[in-house]
Amino acid sequence: MSRKPIEPRRSLIIGGPFYSLLGKLGLLGMDQLPAARAGVALAVLAWVVPAVLALIEYAVTGDAVGLAFLADPSALARFLVGVFICVAIEHRADARLSLILDNFRGAQLVSERDMPALTAAIVTADRRTSSRLAEFVFLAIALMVSGLIFNYAVRSDPLAWEGQLVDGAVVFSWPGLAARWVSAPLFQFLFLRWIWRFVAWGYLLFRISRLPLQLSATHPDRMGGLSFVSLYPPVFNGLTFAVSAAIAAALIRDLGFENISLQTVQTLVGVWIVLSVALMIGPLLVFMPRLVVLRDVAIIRYGRLAGELHREFERKWLEGDVNGKALLASSDASSAADTNATVAGIWGLRVVPVELSTVISVALAAGIPMLAVLATQMPLEVLANALLGVFL
């Protein structure tokens, strides 16, 4: 008796040259995902190494320029917090995305006839997120962008820890060299990998939405049975938090040198939170056309059925002699009430499969780091009262 071949596990997280490097360094677990020590090791490499070099440079040469690295909140947010989070969230992301994809099969939303198309879409997404070419492009972009940013920082700020201008040429400090060639490219590389995964995930959802999904207008989730898809945005909350922390730290640093009004700061914070929510929720809009059609067709069909049932109910119980006792003994009233509830549920069917709790979680991930920005512009008591006013 021949055994059915085991289908290889597909993942939008696992794979690629970077994972191969982590494996060679012993930083992958048995599940081929980064072990807990991987995030710590990379964060140490990104922030602690430049910090130590700043101290060594000062001790050896007496040059105190690089010591400002230790007090730079932007460097701390990107190189320590950001790098660690970008690696640490991969376990949860892999488990959550795999669970969502498996449920398209488990919930029978995709028929056996269309299963090969679903598998092909997942295989394509897996191949794209594991692409060697993509990761080499990300690395090249990260190295180029970090060079431009660091050169600009030195030329625009005479007190920059990244280095100094000597006879018109940029000379990096020791921590500046480490951050320019290692720390900043590492953070940007990890950030670009996550953006690429998000794009690949969004396109995968688009391809799935074009399959003839077996949706149900009467599903209790009032989303046609697609409510589980709204579990995905929190997968990227770690990325949102890391980027938000980096932006908040940069704003705090800039606010120390520039006079920006509180209203402008509040507007920037609000725009960032709204933009974060819109970007994370955006891919769910691909299901909107299917849910709109499902809702419209169901309203017509179930409305017609309810009309027929109620007309029959009225002919039976309201025309002629009314017998209350007989009605109580009959199931007709219960059937009418159940039909009414079904029709009401269809009218409440959402055309975008997203839960309010999902929106709140994304908003919190984007907004919590921004509290530090607001705290620099508002008295702590006023900020606390404002927050209490939101939640109470």
PDB file of N, CA and C in Angstrom, residues 39-118:
ATOM      1  N   GLY A  39      17.361  37.096  18.496  1.00  0.00           N
ATOM      2  CA  GLY A  39      17.007  38.500  18.638  1.00  0.00           C
ATOM      3  C   GLY A  39      17.951  39.241  19.556  1.00  0.00           C
ATOM      4  N   VAL A  40      18.340  38.570  20.657  1.00  0.00           N
ATOM      5  CA  VAL A  40      19.268  39.184  21.609  1.00  0.00           C
ATOM      6  C   VAL A  40      20.629  39.400  20.959  1.00  0.00           C
ATOM      7  N   ALA A  41      21.118  38.385  20.257  1.00  0.00           N
ATOM      8  CA  ALA A  41      22.441  38.474  19.632  1.00  0.00           C
ATOM      9  C   ALA A  41      22.498  39.584  18.596  1.00  0.00           C
ATOM     10  N   LEU A  42      21.465  39.704  17.763  1.00  0.00           N
ATOM     11  CA  LEU A  42      21.461  40.727  16.723  1.00  0.00           C
ATOM     12  C   LEU A  42      21.287  42.124  17.323  1.00  0.00           C
ATOM     13  N   ALA A  43      20.487  42.232  18.386  1.00  0.00           N
ATOM     14  CA  ALA A  43      20.323  43.527  19.049  1.00  0.00           C
ATOM     15  C   ALA A  43      21.625  43.966  19.704  1.00  0.00           C
ATOM     16  N   VAL A  44      22.340  43.009  20.301  1.00  0.00           N
ATOM     17  CA  VAL A  44      23.646  43.314  20.898  1.00  0.00           C
ATOM     18  C   VAL A  44      24.624  43.779  19.821  1.00  0.00           C
ATOM     19  N   LEU A  45      24.615  43.067  18.703  1.00  0.00           N
ATOM     20  CA  LEU A  45      25.489  43.448  17.593  1.00  0.00           C
ATOM     21  C   LEU A  45      25.167  44.855  17.102  1.00  0.00           C
ATOM     22  N   ALA A  46      23.884  45.177  17.022  1.00  0.00           N
ATOM     23  CA  ALA A  46      23.472  46.448  16.432  1.00  0.00           C
ATOM     24  C   ALA A  46      23.668  47.638  17.357  1.00  0.00           C
ATOM     25  N   TRP A  47      23.441  47.469  18.668  1.00  0.00           N
ATOM     26  CA  TRP A  47      23.542  48.622  19.563  1.00  0.00           C
ATOM     27  C   TRP A  47      24.718  48.556  20.524  1.00  0.00           C
ATOM     28  N   VAL A  48      24.935  47.404  21.128  1.00  0.00           N
ATOM     29  CA  VAL A  48      25.979  47.311  22.149  1.00  0.00           C
ATOM     30  C   VAL A  48      27.370  47.494  21.544  1.00  0.00           C
ATOM     31  N   VAL A  49      27.595  46.916  20.352  1.00  0.00           N
ATOM     32  CA  VAL A  49      28.922  47.049  19.738  1.00  0.00           C
ATOM     33  C   VAL A  49      29.286  48.509  19.465  1.00  0.00           C
ATOM     34  N   PRO A  50      28.421  49.317  18.824  1.00  0.00           N
ATOM     35  CA  PRO A  50      28.766  50.736  18.664  1.00  0.00           C
ATOM     36  C   PRO A  50      28.924  51.458  20.001  1.00  0.00           C
ATOM     37  N   ALA A  51      28.114  51.082  21.004  1.00  0.00           N
ATOM     38  CA  ALA A  51      28.222  51.726  22.311  1.00  0.00           C
ATOM     39  C   ALA A  51      29.585  51.454  22.938  1.00  0.00           C
ATOM     40  N   VAL A  52      30.038  50.211  22.853  1.00  0.00           N
ATOM     41  CA  VAL A  52      31.357  49.857  23.391  1.00  0.00           C
ATOM     42  C   VAL A  52      32.459  50.573  22.614  1.00  0.00           C
ATOM     43  N   LEU A  53      32.311  50.647  21.298  1.00  0.00           N
ATOM     44  CA  LEU A  53      33.313  51.332  20.473  1.00  0.00           C
ATOM     45  C   LEU A  53      33.380  52.823  20.803  1.00  0.00           C
ATOM     46  N   ALA A  54      32.246  53.423  21.163  1.00  0.00           N
ATOM     47  CA  ALA A  54      32.248  54.832  21.553  1.00  0.00           C
ATOM     48  C   ALA A  54      33.087  55.033  22.813  1.00  0.00           C
ATOM     49  N   LEU A  55      32.927  54.111  23.772  1.00  0.00           N
ATOM     50  CA  LEU A  55      33.716  54.201  25.010  1.00  0.00           C
ATOM     51  C   LEU A  55      35.194  53.941  24.740  1.00  0.00           C
ATOM     52  N   ILE A  56      35.487  52.959  23.909  1.00  0.00           N
ATOM     53  CA  ILE A  56      36.878  52.640  23.594  1.00  0.00           C
ATOM     54  C   ILE A  56      37.540  53.804  22.847  1.00  0.00           C
ATOM     55  N   GLU A  57      36.831  54.395  21.889  1.00  0.00           N
ATOM     56  CA  GLU A  57      37.388  55.516  21.131  1.00  0.00           C
ATOM     57  C   GLU A  57      37.733  56.680  22.057  1.00  0.00           C
ATOM     58  N   TYR A  58      36.830  56.961  23.014  1.00  0.00           N
ATOM     59  CA  TYR A  58      37.086  58.050  23.945  1.00  0.00           C
ATOM     60  C   TYR A  58      38.290  57.739  24.831  1.00  0.00           C
ATOM     61  N   ALA A  59      38.387  56.476  25.267  1.00  0.00           N
ATOM     62  CA  ALA A  59      39.505  56.099  26.136  1.00  0.00           C
ATOM     63  C   ALA A  59      40.837  56.117  25.394  1.00  0.00           C
ATOM     64  N   VAL A  60      40.822  55.736  24.126  1.00  0.00           N
ATOM     65  CA  VAL A  60      42.070  55.625  23.361  1.00  0.00           C
ATOM     66  C   VAL A  60      42.496  56.962  22.766  1.00  0.00           C
ATOM     67  N   THR A  61      41.544  57.690  22.160  1.00  0.00           N
ATOM     68  CA  THR A  61      41.890  58.912  21.424  1.00  0.00           C
ATOM     69  C   THR A  61      41.483  60.193  22.145  1.00  0.00           C
ATOM     70  N   GLY A  62      40.595  60.075  23.139  1.00  0.00           N
ATOM     71  CA  GLY A  62      40.101  61.257  23.826  1.00  0.00           C
ATOM     72  C   GLY A  62      39.014  61.977  23.058  1.00  0.00           C
ATOM     73  N   ASP A  63      38.603  61.441  21.918  1.00  0.00           N
ATOM     74  CA  ASP A  63      37.553  62.050  21.100  1.00  0.00           C
ATOM     75  C   ASP A  63      36.192  61.667  21.678  1.00  0.00           C
ATOM     76  N   ALA A  64      35.424  62.682  22.122  1.00  0.00           N
ATOM     77  CA  ALA A  64      34.142  62.428  22.788  1.00  0.00           C
ATOM     78  C   ALA A  64      32.961  62.501  21.835  1.00  0.00           C
ATOM     79  N   VAL A  65      33.219  62.679  20.528  1.00  0.00           N
ATOM     80  CA  VAL A  65      32.110  62.818  19.579  1.00  0.00           C
ATOM     81  C   VAL A  65      31.186  61.611  19.616  1.00  0.00           C
ATOM     82  N   GLY A  66      31.755  60.416  19.589  1.00  0.00           N
ATOM     83  CA  GLY A  66      30.959  59.199  19.528  1.00  0.00           C
ATOM     84  C   GLY A  66      30.168  58.905  20.777  1.00  0.00           C
ATOM     85  N   LEU A  67      30.502  59.568  21.920  1.00  0.00           N
ATOM     86  CA  LEU A  67      29.782  59.289  23.163  1.00  0.00           C
ATOM     87  C   LEU A  67      28.317  59.702  23.070  1.00  0.00           C
ATOM     88  N   ALA A  68      27.991  60.617  22.164  1.00  0.00           N
ATOM     89  CA  ALA A  68      26.599  61.038  22.007  1.00  0.00           C
ATOM     90  C   ALA A  68      25.711  59.884  21.535  1.00  0.00           C
ATOM     91  N   PHE A  69      26.330  58.849  20.989  1.00  0.00           N
ATOM     92  CA  PHE A  69      25.559  57.665  20.577  1.00  0.00           C
ATOM     93  C   PHE A  69      24.803  57.075  21.758  1.00  0.00           C
ATOM     94  N   LEU A  70      25.424  57.098  22.935  1.00  0.00           N
ATOM     95  CA  LEU A  70      24.828  56.488  24.119  1.00  0.00           C
ATOM     96  C   LEU A  70      23.544  57.201  24.550  1.00  0.00           C
ATOM     97  N   ALA A  71      23.410  58.480  24.179  1.00  0.00           N
ATOM     98  CA  ALA A  71      22.244  59.259  24.598  1.00  0.00           C
ATOM     99  C   ALA A  71      21.261  59.491  23.462  1.00  0.00           C
ATOM    100  N   ASP A  72      21.487  58.865  22.317  1.00  0.00           N
ATOM    101  CA  ASP A  72      20.611  59.072  21.166  1.00  0.00           C
ATOM    102  C   ASP A  72      19.413  58.125  21.240  1.00  0.00           C
ATOM    103  N   PRO A  73      18.199  58.651  21.499  1.00  0.00           N
ATOM    104  CA  PRO A  73      17.022  57.766  21.602  1.00  0.00           C
ATOM    105  C   PRO A  73      16.686  57.090  20.279  1.00  0.00           C
ATOM    106  N   SER A  74      17.020  57.746  19.168  1.00  0.00           N
ATOM    107  CA  SER A  74      16.732  57.160  17.853  1.00  0.00           C
ATOM    108  C   SER A  74      17.573  55.913  17.621  1.00  0.00           C
ATOM    109  N   ALA A  75      18.852  55.970  18.006  1.00  0.00           N
ATOM    110  CA  ALA A  75      19.728  54.804  17.858  1.00  0.00           C
ATOM    111  C   ALA A  75      19.246  53.664  18.752  1.00  0.00           C
ATOM    112  N   LEU A  76      18.839  54.002  19.967  1.00  0.00           N
ATOM    113  CA  LEU A  76      18.338  52.974  20.893  1.00  0.00           C
ATOM    114  C   LEU A  76      17.080  52.318  20.343  1.00  0.00           C
ATOM    115  N   ALA A  77      16.166  53.136  19.810  1.00  0.00           N
ATOM    116  CA  ALA A  77      14.894  52.611  19.296  1.00  0.00           C
ATOM    117  C   ALA A  77      15.107  51.729  18.075  1.00  0.00           C
ATOM    118  N   ARG A  78      15.985  52.133  17.172  1.00  0.00           N
ATOM    119  CA  ARG A  78      16.196  51.367  15.936  1.00  0.00           C
ATOM    120  C   ARG A  78      17.068  50.142  16.153  1.00  0.00           C
ATOM    121  N   PHE A  79      18.222  50.345  16.760  1.00  0.00           N
ATOM    122  CA  PHE A  79      19.231  49.292  16.789  1.00  0.00           C
ATOM    123  C   PHE A  79      19.023  48.275  17.905  1.00  0.00           C
ATOM    124  N   LEU A  80      18.472  48.692  19.025  1.00  0.00           N
ATOM    125  CA  LEU A  80      18.245  47.743  20.128  1.00  0.00           C
ATOM    126  C   LEU A  80      16.813  47.229  20.112  1.00  0.00           C
ATOM    127  N   VAL A  81      15.856  48.144  20.235  1.00  0.00           N
ATOM    128  CA  VAL A  81      14.441  47.738  20.293  1.00  0.00           C
ATOM    129  C   VAL A  81      13.967  47.213  18.941  1.00  0.00           C
ATOM    130  N   GLY A  82      14.233  47.980  17.880  1.00  0.00           N
ATOM    131  CA  GLY A  82      13.724  47.620  16.562  1.00  0.00           C
ATOM    132  C   GLY A  82      14.267  46.295  16.051  1.00  0.00           C
ATOM    133  N   VAL A  83      15.574  46.114  16.136  1.00  0.00           N
ATOM    134  CA  VAL A  83      16.187  44.869  15.647  1.00  0.00           C
ATOM    135  C   VAL A  83      15.675  43.680  16.438  1.00  0.00           C
ATOM    136  N   PHE A  84      15.598  43.819  17.759  1.00  0.00           N
ATOM    137  CA  PHE A  84      15.126  42.704  18.581  1.00  0.00           C
ATOM    138  C   PHE A  84      13.688  42.321  18.229  1.00  0.00           C
ATOM    139  N   ILE A  85      12.810  43.316  18.118  1.00  0.00           N
ATOM    140  CA  ILE A  85      11.407  43.027  17.835  1.00  0.00           C
ATOM    141  C   ILE A  85      11.241  42.387  16.464  1.00  0.00           C
ATOM    142  N   CYS A  86      11.961  42.897  15.446  1.00  0.00           N
ATOM    143  CA  CYS A  86      11.825  42.365  14.087  1.00  0.00           C
ATOM    144  C   CYS A  86      12.162  40.873  14.017  1.00  0.00           C
ATOM    145  N   VAL A  87      13.034  40.416  14.909  1.00  0.00           N
ATOM    146  CA  VAL A  87      13.403  38.994  14.936  1.00  0.00           C
ATOM    147  C   VAL A  87      12.492  38.220  15.885  1.00  0.00           C
ATOM    148  N   ALA A  88      12.161  38.827  17.026  1.00  0.00           N
ATOM    149  CA  ALA A  88      11.410  38.116  18.063  1.00  0.00           C
ATOM    150  C   ALA A  88       9.991  37.775  17.648  1.00  0.00           C
ATOM    151  N   ILE A  89       9.383  38.563  16.761  1.00  0.00           N
ATOM    152  CA  ILE A  89       7.975  38.338  16.410  1.00  0.00           C
ATOM    153  C   ILE A  89       7.792  37.272  15.338  1.00  0.00           C
ATOM    154  N   GLU A  90       8.876  36.696  14.826  1.00  0.00           N
ATOM    155  CA  GLU A  90       8.742  35.779  13.701  1.00  0.00           C
ATOM    156  C   GLU A  90       8.056  34.470  14.088  1.00  0.00           C
ATOM    157  N   HIS A  91       8.256  34.001  15.309  1.00  0.00           N
ATOM    158  CA  HIS A  91       7.581  32.774  15.770  1.00  0.00           C
ATOM    159  C   HIS A  91       6.068  32.947  15.714  1.00  0.00           C
ATOM    160  N   ARG A  92       5.586  34.025  16.331  1.00  0.00           N
ATOM    161  CA  ARG A  92       4.138  34.258  16.397  1.00  0.00           C
ATOM    162  C   ARG A  92       3.576  34.520  15.004  1.00  0.00           C
ATOM    163  N   ALA A  93       4.331  35.240  14.191  1.00  0.00           N
ATOM    164  CA  ALA A  93       3.857  35.545  12.847  1.00  0.00           C
ATOM    165  C   ALA A  93       3.690  34.278  12.021  1.00  0.00           C
ATOM    166  N   ASP A  94       4.656  33.384  12.085  1.00  0.00           N
ATOM    167  CA  ASP A  94       4.585  32.147  11.315  1.00  0.00           C
ATOM    168  C   ASP A  94       3.388  31.306  11.756  1.00  0.00           C
ATOM    169  N   ALA A  95       3.197  31.195  13.075  1.00  0.00           N
ATOM    170  CA  ALA A  95       2.085  30.387  13.589  1.00  0.00           C
ATOM    171  C   ALA A  95       0.739  30.985  13.186  1.00  0.00           C
ATOM    172  N   ARG A  96       0.599  32.305  13.297  1.00  0.00           N
ATOM    173  CA  ARG A  96      -0.683  32.946  13.006  1.00  0.00           C
ATOM    174  C   ARG A  96      -1.016  32.892  11.515  1.00  0.00           C
ATOM    175  N   LEU A  97      -0.060  33.196  10.660  1.00  0.00           N
ATOM    176  CA  LEU A  97      -0.332  33.189   9.220  1.00  0.00           C
ATOM    177  C   LEU A  97      -0.619  31.774   8.724  1.00  0.00           C
ATOM    178  N   SER A  98       0.105  30.790   9.261  1.00  0.00           N
ATOM    179  CA  SER A  98      -0.146  29.401   8.875  1.00  0.00           C
ATOM    180  C   SER A  98      -1.544  28.965   9.306  1.00  0.00           C
ATOM    181  N   LEU A  99      -1.958  29.386  10.495  1.00  0.00           N
ATOM    182  CA  LEU A  99      -3.291  29.047  11.009  1.00  0.00           C
ATOM    183  C   LEU A  99      -4.379  29.626  10.101  1.00  0.00           C
ATOM    184  N   ILE A 100      -4.195  30.864   9.669  1.00  0.00           N
ATOM    185  CA  ILE A 100      -5.183  31.515   8.807  1.00  0.00           C
ATOM    186  C   ILE A 100      -5.283  30.788   7.465  1.00  0.00           C
ATOM    187  N   LEU A 101      -4.133  30.484   6.869  1.00  0.00           N
ATOM    188  CA  LEU A 101      -4.137  29.819   5.564  1.00  0.00           C
ATOM    189  C   LEU A 101      -4.742  28.419   5.661  1.00  0.00           C
ATOM    190  N   ASP A 102      -4.417  27.716   6.741  1.00  0.00           N
ATOM    191  CA  ASP A 102      -4.979  26.369   6.919  1.00  0.00           C
ATOM    192  C   ASP A 102      -6.495  26.406   7.064  1.00  0.00           C
ATOM    193  N   ASN A 103      -7.027  27.495   7.619  1.00  0.00           N
ATOM    194  CA  ASN A 103      -8.466  27.554   7.856  1.00  0.00           C
ATOM    195  C   ASN A 103      -9.267  27.741   6.575  1.00  0.00           C
ATOM    196  N   PHE A 104      -8.639  28.228   5.513  1.00  0.00           N
ATOM    197  CA  PHE A 104      -9.365  28.290   4.243  1.00  0.00           C
ATOM    198  C   PHE A 104      -9.717  26.877   3.785  1.00  0.00           C
ATOM    199  N   ARG A 105      -8.843  25.912   4.129  1.00  0.00           N
ATOM    200  CA  ARG A 105      -9.151  24.507   3.836  1.00  0.00           C
ATOM    201  C   ARG A 105     -10.082  23.935   4.895  1.00  0.00           C
ATOM    202  N   GLY A 106      -9.703  24.136   6.167  1.00  0.00           N
ATOM    203  CA  GLY A 106     -10.449  23.527   7.265  1.00  0.00           C
ATOM    204  C   GLY A 106     -11.889  23.983   7.328  1.00  0.00           C
ATOM    205  N   ALA A 107     -12.155  25.250   7.030  1.00  0.00           N
ATOM    206  CA  ALA A 107     -13.527  25.774   7.060  1.00  0.00           C
ATOM    207  C   ALA A 107     -14.270  25.516   5.752  1.00  0.00           C
ATOM    208  N   GLN A 108     -13.610  24.814   4.833  1.00  0.00           N
ATOM    209  CA  GLN A 108     -14.197  24.456   3.530  1.00  0.00           C
ATOM    210  C   GLN A 108     -14.657  25.692   2.745  1.00  0.00           C
ATOM    211  N   LEU A 109     -13.914  26.758   2.882  1.00  0.00           N
ATOM    212  CA  LEU A 109     -14.211  27.957   2.100  1.00  0.00           C
ATOM    213  C   LEU A 109     -13.749  27.805   0.659  1.00  0.00           C
ATOM    214  N   VAL A 110     -12.798  26.876   0.467  1.00  0.00           N
ATOM    215  CA  VAL A 110     -12.300  26.578  -0.873  1.00  0.00           C
ATOM    216  C   VAL A 110     -12.675  25.138  -1.191  1.00  0.00           C
ATOM    217  N   SER A 111     -13.318  24.919  -2.313  1.00  0.00           N
ATOM    218  CA  SER A 111     -13.744  23.572  -2.693  1.00  0.00           C
ATOM    219  C   SER A 111     -12.545  22.732  -3.127  1.00  0.00           C
ATOM    220  N   GLU A 112     -12.733  21.424  -3.185  1.00  0.00           N
ATOM    221  CA  GLU A 112     -11.665  20.529  -3.626  1.00  0.00           C
ATOM    222  C   GLU A 112     -11.223  20.859  -5.047  1.00  0.00           C
ATOM    223  N   ARG A 113     -12.152  21.295  -5.862  1.00  0.00           N
ATOM    224  CA  ARG A 113     -11.824  21.626  -7.249  1.00  0.00           C
ATOM    225  C   ARG A 113     -10.869  22.818  -7.326  1.00  0.00           C
ATOM    226  N   ASP A 114     -11.015  23.772  -6.393  1.00  0.00           N
ATOM    227  CA  ASP A 114     -10.198  24.986  -6.420  1.00  0.00           C
ATOM    228  C   ASP A 114      -8.987  24.909  -5.494  1.00  0.00           C
ATOM    229  N   MET A 115      -8.818  23.755  -4.833  1.00  0.00           N
ATOM    230  CA  MET A 115      -7.695  23.616  -3.910  1.00  0.00           C
ATOM    231  C   MET A 115      -6.339  23.761  -4.603  1.00  0.00           C
ATOM    232  N   PRO A 116      -6.147  23.218  -5.818  1.00  0.00           N
ATOM    233  CA  PRO A 116      -4.850  23.420  -6.492  1.00  0.00           C
ATOM    234  C   PRO A 116      -4.525  24.895  -6.712  1.00  0.00           C
ATOM    235  N   ALA A 117      -5.525  25.715  -7.002  1.00  0.00           N
ATOM    236  CA  ALA A 117      -5.291  27.148  -7.199  1.00  0.00           C
ATOM    237  C   ALA A 117      -4.859  27.807  -5.892  1.00  0.00           C
ATOM    238  N   LEU A 118      -5.472  27.403  -4.777  1.00  0.00           N
ATOM    239  CA  LEU A 118      -5.076  27.928  -3.472  1.00  0.00           C
ATOM    240  C   LEU A 118      -3.641  27.524  -3.150  1.00  0.00           C
TER     241      LEU A 118
END
